[in-house]
Short mmCIF file of C-alpha atoms in Angstrom, two decimals:
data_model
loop_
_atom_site.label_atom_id
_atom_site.label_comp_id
_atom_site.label_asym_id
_atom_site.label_seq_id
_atom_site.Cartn_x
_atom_site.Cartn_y
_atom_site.Cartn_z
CA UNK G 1 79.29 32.69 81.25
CA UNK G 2 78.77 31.72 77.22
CA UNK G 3 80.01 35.54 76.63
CA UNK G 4 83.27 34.56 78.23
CA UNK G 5 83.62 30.87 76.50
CA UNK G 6 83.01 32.72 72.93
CA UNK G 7 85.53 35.53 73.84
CA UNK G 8 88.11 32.34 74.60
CA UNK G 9 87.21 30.33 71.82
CA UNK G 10 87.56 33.18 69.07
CA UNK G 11 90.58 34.76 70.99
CA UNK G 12 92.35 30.96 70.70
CA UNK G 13 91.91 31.05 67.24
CA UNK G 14 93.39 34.42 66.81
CA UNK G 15 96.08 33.15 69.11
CA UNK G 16 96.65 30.03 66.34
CA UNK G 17 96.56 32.42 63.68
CA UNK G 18 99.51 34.58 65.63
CA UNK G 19 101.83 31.46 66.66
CA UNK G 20 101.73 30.54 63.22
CA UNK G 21 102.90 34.11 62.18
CA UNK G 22 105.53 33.96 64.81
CA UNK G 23 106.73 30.19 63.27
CA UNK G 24 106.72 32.24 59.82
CA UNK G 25 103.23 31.50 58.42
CA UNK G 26 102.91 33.64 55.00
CA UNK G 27 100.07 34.65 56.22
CA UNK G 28 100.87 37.93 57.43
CA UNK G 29 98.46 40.26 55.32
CA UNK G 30 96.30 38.84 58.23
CA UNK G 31 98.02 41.33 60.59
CA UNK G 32 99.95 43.86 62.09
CA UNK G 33 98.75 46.29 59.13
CA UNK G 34 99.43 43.46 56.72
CA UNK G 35 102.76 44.71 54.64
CA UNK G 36 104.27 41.47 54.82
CA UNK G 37 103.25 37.97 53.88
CA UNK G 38 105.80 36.77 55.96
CA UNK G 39 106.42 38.56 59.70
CA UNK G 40 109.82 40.44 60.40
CA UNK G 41 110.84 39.20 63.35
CA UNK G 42 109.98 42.29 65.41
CA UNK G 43 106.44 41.77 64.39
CA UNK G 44 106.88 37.95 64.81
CA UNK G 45 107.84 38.76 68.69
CA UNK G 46 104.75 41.05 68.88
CA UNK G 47 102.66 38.06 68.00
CA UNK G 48 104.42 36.21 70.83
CA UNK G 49 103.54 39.08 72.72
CA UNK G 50 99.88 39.01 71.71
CA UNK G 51 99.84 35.76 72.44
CA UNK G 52 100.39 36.60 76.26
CA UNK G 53 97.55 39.40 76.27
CA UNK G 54 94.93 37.27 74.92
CA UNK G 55 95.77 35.28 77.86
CA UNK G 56 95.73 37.83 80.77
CA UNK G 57 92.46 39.09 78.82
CA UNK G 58 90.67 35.65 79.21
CA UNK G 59 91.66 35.45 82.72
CA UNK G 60 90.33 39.16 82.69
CA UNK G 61 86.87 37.71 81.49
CA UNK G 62 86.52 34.86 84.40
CA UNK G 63 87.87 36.46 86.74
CA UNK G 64 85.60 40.01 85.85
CA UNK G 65 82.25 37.25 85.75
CA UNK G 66 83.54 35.53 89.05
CA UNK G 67 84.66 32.15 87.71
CA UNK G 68 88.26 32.73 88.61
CA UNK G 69 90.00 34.75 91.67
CA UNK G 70 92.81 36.06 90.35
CA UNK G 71 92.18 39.80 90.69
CA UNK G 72 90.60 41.61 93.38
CA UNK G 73 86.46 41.93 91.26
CA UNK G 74 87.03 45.99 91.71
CA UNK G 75 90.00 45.76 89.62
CA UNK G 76 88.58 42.87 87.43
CA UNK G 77 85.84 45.40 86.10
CA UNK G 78 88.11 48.03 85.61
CA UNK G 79 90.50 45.78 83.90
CA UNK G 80 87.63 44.21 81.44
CA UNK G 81 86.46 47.97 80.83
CA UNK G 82 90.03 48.98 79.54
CA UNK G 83 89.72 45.26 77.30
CA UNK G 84 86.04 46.63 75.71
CA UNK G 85 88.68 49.86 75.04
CA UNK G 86 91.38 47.49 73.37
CA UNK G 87 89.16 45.91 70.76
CA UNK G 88 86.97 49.10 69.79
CA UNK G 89 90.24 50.79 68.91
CA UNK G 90 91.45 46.88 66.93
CA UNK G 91 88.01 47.73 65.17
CA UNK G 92 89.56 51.08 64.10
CA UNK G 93 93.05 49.77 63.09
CA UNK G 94 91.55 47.17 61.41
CA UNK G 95 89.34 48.80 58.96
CA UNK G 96 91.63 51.28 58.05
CA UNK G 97 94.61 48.55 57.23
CA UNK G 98 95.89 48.96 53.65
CA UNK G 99 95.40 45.09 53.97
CA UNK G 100 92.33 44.18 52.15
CA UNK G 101 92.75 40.34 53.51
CA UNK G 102 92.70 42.24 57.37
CA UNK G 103 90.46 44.42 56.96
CA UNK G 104 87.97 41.34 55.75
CA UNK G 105 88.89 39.19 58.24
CA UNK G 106 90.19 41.07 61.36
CA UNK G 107 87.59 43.72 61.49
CA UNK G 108 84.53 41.90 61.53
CA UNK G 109 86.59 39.47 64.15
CA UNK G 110 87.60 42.05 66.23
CA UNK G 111 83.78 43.55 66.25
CA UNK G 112 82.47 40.87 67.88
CA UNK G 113 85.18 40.27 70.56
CA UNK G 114 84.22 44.06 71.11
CA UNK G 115 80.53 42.85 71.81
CA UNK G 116 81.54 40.42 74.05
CA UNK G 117 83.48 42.20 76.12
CA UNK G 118 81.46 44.59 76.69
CA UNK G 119 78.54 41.79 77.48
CA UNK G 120 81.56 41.16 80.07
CA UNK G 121 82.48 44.52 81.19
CA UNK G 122 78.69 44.82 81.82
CA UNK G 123 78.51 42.06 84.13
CA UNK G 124 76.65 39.85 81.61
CA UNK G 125 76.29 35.73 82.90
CA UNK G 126 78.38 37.33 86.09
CA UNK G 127 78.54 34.73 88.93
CA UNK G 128 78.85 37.72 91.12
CA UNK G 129 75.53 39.98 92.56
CA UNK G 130 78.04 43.17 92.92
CA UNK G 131 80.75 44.37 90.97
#
């Protein structure tokens, strides 16, 4: 279960990082391709939004390692595999931002919330004997 606690803990802090954005941080070469220091508020509802899917991707995490029932474990794999798919792409998007401050930051974050979940999606520290 460590795999899951690290993808929470760094996905919290990610989570800080976009409330403060949404509460109009100027910190938003951090993100969302980094053109503005301080977030539009389209892109200041997207980190709201963000927000929510870190969530649902935690619960993804505990429920996909059987520490939570919140999704039939069939789905929960699925579900974690289309996550690993999520931040492999970030990786991408990140590395190619015309933000030098996101592409130092964000990439190398989003790398290692790839690793995890796919520890995750693998069935890594799973509770569970079958997925």
């Amino acid at each position: 279960m460590p795999y899951a606690f690290a993808l929470t803990v760094i996905l919290a802090l990610v989570a800080a990082l976009q409330i403060a954005l949404a509460a109009g941080a100027p910190w938003g070469r951090l993100a969302w391709g980094g053109s503005h220091v301080v977030l539009p508020t389209r892109l200041r509802i997207g980190s709201l939004v963000a927000v929510l899917i870190y969530t649902v991707i935690v619960v993804i995490a505990f429920t996909r390692l059987g520490a939570l029932q919140v999704l039939p474990q069939g789905a929960a794999v699925v579900a974690m595999w289309i996550v690993f798919g999520y931040f492999a792409l970030g990786i991408v998007l990140n590395a190619v931002s015309r933000s030098k401050p996101e592409r130092l930051v964000m990439t190398p974050t989003t790398v290692v919330l790839t690793v995890l979940s796919l520890l995750i999606a693998l069935g890594a520290g799973s509770l569970v004997t079958a997925a």
